[in-house]
Tab-separated table of C-alpha atoms and ligand atoms in Angstrom:
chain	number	residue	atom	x	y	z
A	976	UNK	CA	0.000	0.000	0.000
A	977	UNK	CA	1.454	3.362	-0.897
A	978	UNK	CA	0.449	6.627	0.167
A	979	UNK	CA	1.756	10.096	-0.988
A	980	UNK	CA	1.875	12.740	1.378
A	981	UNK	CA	0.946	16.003	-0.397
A	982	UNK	CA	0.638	19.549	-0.314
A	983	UNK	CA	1.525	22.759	-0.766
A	984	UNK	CA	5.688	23.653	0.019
A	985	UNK	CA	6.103	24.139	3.633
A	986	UNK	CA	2.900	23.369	4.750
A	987	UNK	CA	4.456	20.363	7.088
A	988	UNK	CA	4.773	17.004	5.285
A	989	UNK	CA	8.527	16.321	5.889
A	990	UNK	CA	7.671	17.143	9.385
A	991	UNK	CA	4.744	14.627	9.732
A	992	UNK	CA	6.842	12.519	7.714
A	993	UNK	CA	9.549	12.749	10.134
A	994	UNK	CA	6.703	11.989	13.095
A	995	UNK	CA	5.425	8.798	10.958
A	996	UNK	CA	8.477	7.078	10.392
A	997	UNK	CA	10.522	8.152	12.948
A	998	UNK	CA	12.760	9.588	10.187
A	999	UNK	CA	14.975	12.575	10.458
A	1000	UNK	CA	15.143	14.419	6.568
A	1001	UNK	CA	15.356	18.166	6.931
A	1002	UNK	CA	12.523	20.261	8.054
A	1003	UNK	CA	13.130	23.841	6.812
A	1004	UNK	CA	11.220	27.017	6.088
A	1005	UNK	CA	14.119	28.608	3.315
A	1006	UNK	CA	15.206	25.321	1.659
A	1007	UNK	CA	14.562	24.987	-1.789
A	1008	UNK	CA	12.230	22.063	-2.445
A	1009	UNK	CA	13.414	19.049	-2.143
A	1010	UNK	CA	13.589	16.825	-5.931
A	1011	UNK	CA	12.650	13.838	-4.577
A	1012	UNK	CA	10.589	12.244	-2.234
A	1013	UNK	CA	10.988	10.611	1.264
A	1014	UNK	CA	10.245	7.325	1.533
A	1015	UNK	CA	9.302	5.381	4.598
A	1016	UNK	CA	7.664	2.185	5.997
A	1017	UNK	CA	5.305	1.994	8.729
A	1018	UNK	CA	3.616	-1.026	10.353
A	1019	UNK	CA	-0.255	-1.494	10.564
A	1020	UNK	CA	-0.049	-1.957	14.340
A	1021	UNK	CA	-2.838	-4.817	14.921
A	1022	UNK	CA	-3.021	-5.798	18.276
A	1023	UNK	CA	-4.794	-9.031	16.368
A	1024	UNK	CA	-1.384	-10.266	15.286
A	1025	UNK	CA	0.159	-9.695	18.322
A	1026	UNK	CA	-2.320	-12.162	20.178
A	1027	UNK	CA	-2.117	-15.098	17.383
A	1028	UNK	CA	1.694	-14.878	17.846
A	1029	UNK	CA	1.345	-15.279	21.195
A	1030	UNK	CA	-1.089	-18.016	20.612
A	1031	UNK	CA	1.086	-20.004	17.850
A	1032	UNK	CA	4.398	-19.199	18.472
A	1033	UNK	CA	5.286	-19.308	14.767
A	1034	UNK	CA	9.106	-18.321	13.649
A	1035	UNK	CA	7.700	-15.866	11.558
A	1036	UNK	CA	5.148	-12.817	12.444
A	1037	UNK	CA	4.708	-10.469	9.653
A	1038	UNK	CA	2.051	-7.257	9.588
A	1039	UNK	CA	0.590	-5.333	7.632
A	1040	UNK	CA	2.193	-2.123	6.023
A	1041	UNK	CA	1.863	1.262	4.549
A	1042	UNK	CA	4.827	2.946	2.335
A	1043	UNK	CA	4.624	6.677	2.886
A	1044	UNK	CA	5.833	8.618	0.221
A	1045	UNK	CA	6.663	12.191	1.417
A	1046	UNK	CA	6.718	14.515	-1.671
A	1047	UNK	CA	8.247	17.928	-2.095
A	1048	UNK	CA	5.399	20.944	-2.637
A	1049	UNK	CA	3.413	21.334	-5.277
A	1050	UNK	CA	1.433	23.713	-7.204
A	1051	UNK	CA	2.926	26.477	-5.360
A	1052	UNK	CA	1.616	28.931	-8.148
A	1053	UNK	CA	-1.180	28.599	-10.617
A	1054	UNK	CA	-1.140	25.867	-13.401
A	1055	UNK	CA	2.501	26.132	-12.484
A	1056	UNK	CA	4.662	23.274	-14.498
A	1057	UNK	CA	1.642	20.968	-15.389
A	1058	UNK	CA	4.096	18.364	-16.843
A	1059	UNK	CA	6.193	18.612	-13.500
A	1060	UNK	CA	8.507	14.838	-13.537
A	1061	UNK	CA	7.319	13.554	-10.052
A	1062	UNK	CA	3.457	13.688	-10.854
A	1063	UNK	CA	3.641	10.333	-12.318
A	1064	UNK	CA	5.275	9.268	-9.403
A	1065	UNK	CA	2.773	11.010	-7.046
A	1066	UNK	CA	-0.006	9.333	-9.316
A	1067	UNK	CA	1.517	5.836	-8.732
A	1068	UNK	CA	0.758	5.871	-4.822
A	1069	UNK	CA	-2.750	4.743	-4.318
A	1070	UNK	CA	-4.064	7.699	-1.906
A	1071	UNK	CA	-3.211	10.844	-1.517
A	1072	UNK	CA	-2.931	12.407	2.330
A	1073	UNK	CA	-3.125	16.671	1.513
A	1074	UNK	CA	-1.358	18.180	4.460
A	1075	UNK	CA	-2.303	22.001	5.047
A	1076	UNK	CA	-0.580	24.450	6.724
A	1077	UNK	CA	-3.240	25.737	9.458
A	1078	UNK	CA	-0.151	26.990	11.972
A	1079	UNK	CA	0.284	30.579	11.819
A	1080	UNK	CA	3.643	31.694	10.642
A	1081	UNK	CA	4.477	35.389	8.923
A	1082	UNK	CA	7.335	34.342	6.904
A	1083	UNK	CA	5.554	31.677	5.265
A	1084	UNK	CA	2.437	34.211	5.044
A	1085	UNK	CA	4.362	35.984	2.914
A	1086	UNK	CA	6.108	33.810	0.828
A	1087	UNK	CA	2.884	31.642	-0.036
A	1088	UNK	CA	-0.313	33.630	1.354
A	1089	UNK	CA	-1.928	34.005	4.406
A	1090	UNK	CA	-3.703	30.424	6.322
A	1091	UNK	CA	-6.622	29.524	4.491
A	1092	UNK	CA	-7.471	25.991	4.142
A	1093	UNK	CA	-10.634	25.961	2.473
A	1094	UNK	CA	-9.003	27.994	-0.429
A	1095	UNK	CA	-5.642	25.999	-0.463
A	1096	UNK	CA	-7.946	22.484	-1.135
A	1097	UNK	CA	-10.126	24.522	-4.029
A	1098	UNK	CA	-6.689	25.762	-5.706
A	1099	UNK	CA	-5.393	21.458	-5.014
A	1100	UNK	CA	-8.926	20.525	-6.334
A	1101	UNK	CA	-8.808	22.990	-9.363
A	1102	UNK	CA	-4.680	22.054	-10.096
A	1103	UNK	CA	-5.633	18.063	-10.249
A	1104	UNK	CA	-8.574	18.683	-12.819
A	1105	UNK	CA	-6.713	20.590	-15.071
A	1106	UNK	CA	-3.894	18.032	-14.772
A	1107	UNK	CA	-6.219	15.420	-15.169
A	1108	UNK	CA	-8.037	17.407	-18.600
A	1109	UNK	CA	-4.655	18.150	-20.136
A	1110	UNK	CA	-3.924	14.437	-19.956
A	1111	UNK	CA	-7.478	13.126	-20.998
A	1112	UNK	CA	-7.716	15.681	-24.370
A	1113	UNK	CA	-3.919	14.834	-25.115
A	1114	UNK	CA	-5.401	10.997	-25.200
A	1115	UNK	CA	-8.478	11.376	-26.704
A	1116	UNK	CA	-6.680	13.834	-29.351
A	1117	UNK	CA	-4.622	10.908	-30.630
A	1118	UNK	CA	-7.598	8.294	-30.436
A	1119	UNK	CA	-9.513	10.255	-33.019
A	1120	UNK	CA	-6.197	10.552	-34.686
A	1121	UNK	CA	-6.291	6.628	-34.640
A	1122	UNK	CA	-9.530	6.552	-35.824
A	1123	UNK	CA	-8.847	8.456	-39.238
A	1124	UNK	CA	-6.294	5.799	-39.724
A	1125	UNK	CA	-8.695	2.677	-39.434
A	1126	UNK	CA	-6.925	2.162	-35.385
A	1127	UNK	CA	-10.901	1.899	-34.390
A	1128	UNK	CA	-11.018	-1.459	-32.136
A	1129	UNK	CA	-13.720	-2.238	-29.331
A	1130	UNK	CA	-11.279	-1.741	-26.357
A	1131	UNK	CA	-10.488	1.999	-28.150
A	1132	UNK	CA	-13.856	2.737	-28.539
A	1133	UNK	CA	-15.043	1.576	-24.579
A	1134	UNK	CA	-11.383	4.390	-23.562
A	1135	UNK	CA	-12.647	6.827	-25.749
A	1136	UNK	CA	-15.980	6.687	-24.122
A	1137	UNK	CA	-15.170	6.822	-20.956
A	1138	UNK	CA	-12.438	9.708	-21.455
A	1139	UNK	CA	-15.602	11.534	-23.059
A	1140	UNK	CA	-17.403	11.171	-19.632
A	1141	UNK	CA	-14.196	12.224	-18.011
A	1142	UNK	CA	-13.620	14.859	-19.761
A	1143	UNK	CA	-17.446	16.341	-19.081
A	1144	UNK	CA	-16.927	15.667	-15.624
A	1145	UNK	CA	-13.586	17.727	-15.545
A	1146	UNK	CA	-15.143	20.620	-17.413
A	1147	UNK	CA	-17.921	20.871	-15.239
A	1148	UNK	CA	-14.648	21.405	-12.717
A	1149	UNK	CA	-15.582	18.115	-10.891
A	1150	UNK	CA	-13.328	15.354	-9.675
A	1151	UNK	CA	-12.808	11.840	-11.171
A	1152	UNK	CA	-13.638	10.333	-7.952
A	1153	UNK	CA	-17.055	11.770	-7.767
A	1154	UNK	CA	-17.729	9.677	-11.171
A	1155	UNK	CA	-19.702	6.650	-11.572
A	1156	UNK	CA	-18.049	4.546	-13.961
A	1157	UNK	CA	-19.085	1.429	-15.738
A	1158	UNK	CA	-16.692	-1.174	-14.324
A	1159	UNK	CA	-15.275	-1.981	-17.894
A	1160	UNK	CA	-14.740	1.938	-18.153
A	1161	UNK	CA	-12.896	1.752	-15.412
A	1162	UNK	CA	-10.802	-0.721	-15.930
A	1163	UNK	CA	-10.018	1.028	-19.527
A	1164	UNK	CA	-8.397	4.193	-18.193
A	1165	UNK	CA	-7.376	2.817	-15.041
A	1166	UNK	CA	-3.773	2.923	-16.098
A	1167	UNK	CA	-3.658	6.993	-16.278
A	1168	UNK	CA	-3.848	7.393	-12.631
A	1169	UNK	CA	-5.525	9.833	-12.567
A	1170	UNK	CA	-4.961	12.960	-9.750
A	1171	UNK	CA	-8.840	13.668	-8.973
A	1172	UNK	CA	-9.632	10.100	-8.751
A	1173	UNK	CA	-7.317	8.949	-6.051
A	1174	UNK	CA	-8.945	9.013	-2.440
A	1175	UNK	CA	-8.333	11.549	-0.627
A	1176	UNK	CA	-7.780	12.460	2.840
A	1177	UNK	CA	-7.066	16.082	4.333
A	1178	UNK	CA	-5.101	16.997	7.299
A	1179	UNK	CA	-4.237	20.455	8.827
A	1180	UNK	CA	-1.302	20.786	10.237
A	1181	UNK	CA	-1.890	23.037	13.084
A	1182	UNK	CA	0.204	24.289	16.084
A	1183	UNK	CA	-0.081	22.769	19.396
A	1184	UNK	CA	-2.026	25.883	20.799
A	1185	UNK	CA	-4.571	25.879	18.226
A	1186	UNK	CA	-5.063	22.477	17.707
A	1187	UNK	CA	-8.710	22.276	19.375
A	1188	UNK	CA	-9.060	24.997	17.563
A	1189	UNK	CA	-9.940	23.667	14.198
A	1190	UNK	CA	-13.700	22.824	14.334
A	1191	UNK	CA	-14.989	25.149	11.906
A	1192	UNK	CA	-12.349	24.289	9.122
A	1193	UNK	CA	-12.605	21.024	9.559
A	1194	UNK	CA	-16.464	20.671	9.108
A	1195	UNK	CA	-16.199	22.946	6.171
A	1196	UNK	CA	-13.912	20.270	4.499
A	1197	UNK	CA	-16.192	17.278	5.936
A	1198	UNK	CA	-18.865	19.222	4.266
A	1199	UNK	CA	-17.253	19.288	0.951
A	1200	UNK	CA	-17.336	15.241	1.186
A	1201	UNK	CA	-13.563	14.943	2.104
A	1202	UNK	CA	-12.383	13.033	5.053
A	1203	UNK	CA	-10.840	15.541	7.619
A	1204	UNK	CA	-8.468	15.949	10.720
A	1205	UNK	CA	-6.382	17.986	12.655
A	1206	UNK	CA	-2.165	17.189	13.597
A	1207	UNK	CA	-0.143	19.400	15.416
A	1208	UNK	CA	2.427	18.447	13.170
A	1209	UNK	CA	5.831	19.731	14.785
A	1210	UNK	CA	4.529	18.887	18.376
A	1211	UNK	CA	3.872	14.946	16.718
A	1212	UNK	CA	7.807	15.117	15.877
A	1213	UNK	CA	8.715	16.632	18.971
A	1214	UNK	CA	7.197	13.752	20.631
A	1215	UNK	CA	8.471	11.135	18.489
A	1216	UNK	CA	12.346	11.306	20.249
A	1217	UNK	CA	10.404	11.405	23.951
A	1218	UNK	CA	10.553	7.671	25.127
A	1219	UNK	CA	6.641	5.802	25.176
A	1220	UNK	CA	5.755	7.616	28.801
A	1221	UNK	CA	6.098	10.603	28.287
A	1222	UNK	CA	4.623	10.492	24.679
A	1223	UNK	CA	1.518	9.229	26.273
A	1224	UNK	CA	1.784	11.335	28.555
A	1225	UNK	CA	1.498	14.543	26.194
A	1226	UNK	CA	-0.894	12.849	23.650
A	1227	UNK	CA	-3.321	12.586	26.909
A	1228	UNK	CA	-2.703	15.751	27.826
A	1229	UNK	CA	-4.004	16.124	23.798
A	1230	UNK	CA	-6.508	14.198	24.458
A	1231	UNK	CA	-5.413	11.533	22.316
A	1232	UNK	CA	-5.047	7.968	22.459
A	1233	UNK	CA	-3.104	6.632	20.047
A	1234	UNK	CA	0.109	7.757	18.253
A	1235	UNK	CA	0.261	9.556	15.361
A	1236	UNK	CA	1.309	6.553	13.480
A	1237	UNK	CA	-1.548	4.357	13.868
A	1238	UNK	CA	-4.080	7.214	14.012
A	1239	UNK	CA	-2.889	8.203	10.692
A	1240	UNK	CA	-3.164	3.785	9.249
A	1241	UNK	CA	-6.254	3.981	10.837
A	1242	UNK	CA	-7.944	6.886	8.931
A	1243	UNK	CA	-6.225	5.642	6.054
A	1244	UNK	CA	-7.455	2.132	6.717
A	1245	UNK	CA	-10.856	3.792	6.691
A	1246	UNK	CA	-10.336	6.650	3.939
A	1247	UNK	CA	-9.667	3.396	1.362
A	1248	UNK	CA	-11.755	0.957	2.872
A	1249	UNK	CA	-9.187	-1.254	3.888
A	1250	UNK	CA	-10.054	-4.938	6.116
A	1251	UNK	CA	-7.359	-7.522	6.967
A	1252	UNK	CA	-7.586	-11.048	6.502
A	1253	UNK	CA	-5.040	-13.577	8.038
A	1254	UNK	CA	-2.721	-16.686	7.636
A	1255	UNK	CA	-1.498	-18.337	10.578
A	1256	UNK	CA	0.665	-21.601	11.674
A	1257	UNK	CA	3.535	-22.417	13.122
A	1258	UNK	CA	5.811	-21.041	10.407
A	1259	UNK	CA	3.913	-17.640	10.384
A	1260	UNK	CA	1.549	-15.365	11.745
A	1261	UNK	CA	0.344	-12.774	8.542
A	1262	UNK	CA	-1.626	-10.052	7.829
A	1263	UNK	CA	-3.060	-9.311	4.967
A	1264	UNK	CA	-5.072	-6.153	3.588
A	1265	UNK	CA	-7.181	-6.369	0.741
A	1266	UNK	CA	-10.763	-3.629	0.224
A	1267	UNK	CA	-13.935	-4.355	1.625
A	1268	UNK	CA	-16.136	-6.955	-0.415
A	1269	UNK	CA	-12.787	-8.898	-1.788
A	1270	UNK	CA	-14.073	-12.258	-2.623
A	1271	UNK	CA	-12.290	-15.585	-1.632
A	1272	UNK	CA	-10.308	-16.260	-4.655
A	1273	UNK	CA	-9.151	-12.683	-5.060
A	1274	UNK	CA	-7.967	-12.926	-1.543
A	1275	UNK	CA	-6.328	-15.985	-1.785
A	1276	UNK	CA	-4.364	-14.369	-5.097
A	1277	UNK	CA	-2.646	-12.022	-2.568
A	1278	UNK	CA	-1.020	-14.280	-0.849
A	1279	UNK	CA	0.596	-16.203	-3.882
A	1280	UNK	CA	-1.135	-16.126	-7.397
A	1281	UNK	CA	-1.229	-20.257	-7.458
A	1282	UNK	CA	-3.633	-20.099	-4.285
A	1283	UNK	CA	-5.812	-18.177	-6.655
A	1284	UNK	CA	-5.198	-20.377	-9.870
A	1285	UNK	CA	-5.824	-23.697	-7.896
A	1286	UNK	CA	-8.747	-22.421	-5.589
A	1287	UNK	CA	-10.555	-24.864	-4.300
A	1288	UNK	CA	-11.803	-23.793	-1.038
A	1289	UNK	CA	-11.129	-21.563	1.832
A	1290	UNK	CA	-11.101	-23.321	5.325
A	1291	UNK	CA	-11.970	-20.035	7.362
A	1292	UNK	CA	-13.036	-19.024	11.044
A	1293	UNK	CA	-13.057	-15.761	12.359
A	1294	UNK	CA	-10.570	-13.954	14.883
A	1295	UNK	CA	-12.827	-13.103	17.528
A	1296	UNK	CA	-14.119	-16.919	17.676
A	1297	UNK	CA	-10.742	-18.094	18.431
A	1298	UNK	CA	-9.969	-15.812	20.819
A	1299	UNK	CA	-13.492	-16.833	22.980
A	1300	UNK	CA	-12.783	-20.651	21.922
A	1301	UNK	CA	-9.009	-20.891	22.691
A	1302	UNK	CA	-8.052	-23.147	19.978
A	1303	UNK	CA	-9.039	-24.053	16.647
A	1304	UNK	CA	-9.581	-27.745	17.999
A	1305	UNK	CA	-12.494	-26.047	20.489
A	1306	UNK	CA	-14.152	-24.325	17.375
A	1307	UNK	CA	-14.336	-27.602	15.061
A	1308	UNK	CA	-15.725	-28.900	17.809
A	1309	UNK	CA	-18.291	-26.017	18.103
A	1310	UNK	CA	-19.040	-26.393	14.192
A	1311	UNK	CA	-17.640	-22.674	13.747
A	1312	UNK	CA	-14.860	-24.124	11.577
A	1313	UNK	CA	-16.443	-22.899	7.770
A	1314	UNK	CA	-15.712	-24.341	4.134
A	1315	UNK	CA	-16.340	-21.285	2.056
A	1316	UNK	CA	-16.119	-20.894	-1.796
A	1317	UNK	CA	-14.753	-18.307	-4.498
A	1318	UNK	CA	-16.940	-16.046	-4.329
A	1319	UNK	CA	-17.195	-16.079	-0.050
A	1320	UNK	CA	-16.379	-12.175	0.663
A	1321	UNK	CA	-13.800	-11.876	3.434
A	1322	UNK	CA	-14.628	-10.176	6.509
A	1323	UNK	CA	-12.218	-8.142	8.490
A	1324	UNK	CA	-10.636	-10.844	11.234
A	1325	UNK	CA	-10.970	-13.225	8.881
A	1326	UNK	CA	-8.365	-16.571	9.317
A	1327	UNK	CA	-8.212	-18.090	6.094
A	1328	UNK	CA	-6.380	-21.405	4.718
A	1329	UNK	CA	-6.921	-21.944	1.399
A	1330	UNK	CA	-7.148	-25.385	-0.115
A	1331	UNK	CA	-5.816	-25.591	-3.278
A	1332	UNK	CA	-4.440	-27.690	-6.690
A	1333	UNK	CA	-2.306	-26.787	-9.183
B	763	GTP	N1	4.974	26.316	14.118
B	763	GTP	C1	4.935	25.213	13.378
B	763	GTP	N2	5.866	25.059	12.434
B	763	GTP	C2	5.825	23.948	11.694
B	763	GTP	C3	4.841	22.941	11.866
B	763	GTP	N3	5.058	21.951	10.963
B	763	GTP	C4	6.133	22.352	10.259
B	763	GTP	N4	6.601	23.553	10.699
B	763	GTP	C5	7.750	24.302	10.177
B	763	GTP	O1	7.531	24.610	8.823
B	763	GTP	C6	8.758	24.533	8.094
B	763	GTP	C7	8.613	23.592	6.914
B	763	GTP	O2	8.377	22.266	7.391
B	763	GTP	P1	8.589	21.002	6.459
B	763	GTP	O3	8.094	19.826	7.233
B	763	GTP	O4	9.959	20.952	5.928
B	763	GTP	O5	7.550	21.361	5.297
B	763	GTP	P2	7.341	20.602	3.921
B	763	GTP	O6	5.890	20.685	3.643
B	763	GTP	O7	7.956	19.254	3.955
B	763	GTP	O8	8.145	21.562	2.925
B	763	GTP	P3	8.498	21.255	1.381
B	763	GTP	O9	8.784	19.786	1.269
B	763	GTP	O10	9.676	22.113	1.067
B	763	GTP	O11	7.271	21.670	0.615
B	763	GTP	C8	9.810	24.073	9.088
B	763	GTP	O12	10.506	25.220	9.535
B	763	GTP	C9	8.987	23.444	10.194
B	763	GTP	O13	9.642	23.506	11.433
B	763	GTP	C10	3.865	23.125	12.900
B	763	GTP	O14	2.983	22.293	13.135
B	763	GTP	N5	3.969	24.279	13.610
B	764	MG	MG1	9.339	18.359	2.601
């Protein structure tokens, strides 16, 4: 799972970056933008995992986990370099977290404009459609050029159709996401990666002082559709070279629970619609994360693609069952032990063995 970590320049993401990973790149208000990004690796911490371990002692325990890709700022200006070399690379990542700068700071004020969140996302929302349109007319440009040459095949035609209803949808200044595509349009133009239809997730990164301060921003945002929260961004890093007591400590004091690194999985967990599924034995305890409403067979491909070629049935009980049972013995017992099929959708907690023949 990769995620890019967006946003204007100097509105914080090295410095939640930093927080996340536990990283130490350069935070800095006069440095010229960095020309690549940051990359780090952070577990999915699943207390779930922890538990089987402990239950099967396997040699291996593996969890789940989310590449953050920390990007230097863009669209600092308007429609500035729309060909810029590190949007592909943005596009690859399969969400997008937009990190604004909500903390008040004069020099920055006047180098980029004053705070002003709701505006910053419009100018985001209004730089990834015209992206986005440059891209889809440049396409559909040399489709009809195709087309005078006899290149007219059904795959072309299904693109071409659904670029059309792209296109509409961008001139009406509205994002991909918000379009309901036939699942074979889909699939056609899946391969542009598109800016406006990646998920996306907004975060302000305030000071420590204002922090509870946010309300009003934030339910503008929610109001717009987008998934919202506050970080103190700087305070986050601060915290993240105190040792575990006092963190806790201060995130109380915050009136927060959890650390910055799994609230962040967990609203991304949410934001795509995440579940995990798992494998477990005495070689290894695994998570796995596929979407909500993955079917058996597609699940099993994620673990190796012969599970998926061979299917022939999932032998699956659920987490929670184990836990109350104590062993797998005491559920087969109880009947709780399940045969499901291909098309069997895979709940979160899921256990899963899959039976198969190649
Ligand atoms: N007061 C305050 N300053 C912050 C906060 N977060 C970041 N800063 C400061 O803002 C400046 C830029 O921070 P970075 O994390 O480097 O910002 P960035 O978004 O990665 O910058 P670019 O990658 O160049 O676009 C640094 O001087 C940080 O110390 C915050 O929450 N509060
Ligand atoms: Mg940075």
């Amino acid at each position: 799972m990769k995620i890019a970590l967006i946003g204007p320049p100097k509105s914080g993401k090295t410095t939640i970056f930093n927080a996340l990973t536990g990283a130490q790149h350069e935070m800095d208000k006069y440095s010229p933008a960095a020309s690549e990004a940051n990359i780090g690796i952070v577990q999915v911490t699943d207390e779930r995992i922890t538990l089987l371990s402990e239950l099967y002692k396997p040699k291996k325990t593996i969890y789940a986990n989310i590449e953050f890709h920390d990007f230097p700022g863009i669209f600092a200006r308007e429609s500035e370099n729309p060909e810029s070399a590190i949007y592909p690379e943005i596009k690859s990542c399969e969400a997008f977290v937009l990190i604004l700068r909500v903390f008040k700071d004069e020099e920055l004020d006047e180098l980029y404009g004053p705070v002003d969140p709701l505006k910053m996302l419009s100018h985001f929302e209004d730089e990834m459609i015209l992206s986005d349109m440059l891209v889809v007319e440049k396409r559909i440009e040399k489709i009809l050029l195709g087309y005078k040459r006899g290149i007219k095949t059904a795959a072309i035609q299904i693109e071409e159709k659904a670029l059309n209803l792209i296109l509409e949808q961008l001139q009406a200044n509205k994002s991909i996401r918000d379009l309901d595509l036939a699942p074979e349009e889909d699939k056609a133009i899946r391969g542009f990666q598109f800016f406006s239809a990646k998920p996306l997730l907004i975060l302000l990164n305030s000071s420590e002082s204002e922090f509870k301060k946010q309300n009003e921003a934030l339910d503008a945002i929610r109001q717009r559709g987008f998934m919202a929260q506050v970080i103190a961004g700087k305070f986050e890093q601060e915290l993240s070279g105190l040792n575990e007591e006092d963190t806790e400590l201060f995130l109380a004091d915050m009136g927060m629970e959890h650390s910055i690194k799994d609230r962040l999985t967990m609203l991304c967990y949410e934001l795509l619609g995440l579940v995990s599924f798992f494998t477990v034995g005495t070689d290894e305890v695994r998570a796995w994360t596929i979407s909500k409403g993955t079917n058996a067979v597609n699940a099993a491909g994620k673990i190796h693609s012969d599970l998926a070629r061979g299917f022939i049935r999932a032998e699956c009980f659920g987490y929670a069952a184990l836990i109350q049972h104590g062993s797998e013995k005491h559920l087969k017992e109880k009947g709780l032990f399940r045969l499901e099929g291909k098309e069997y959708l895979v709940q979160d907690g899921d256990i899963l063995n899959i039976r198969f023949s190649v």
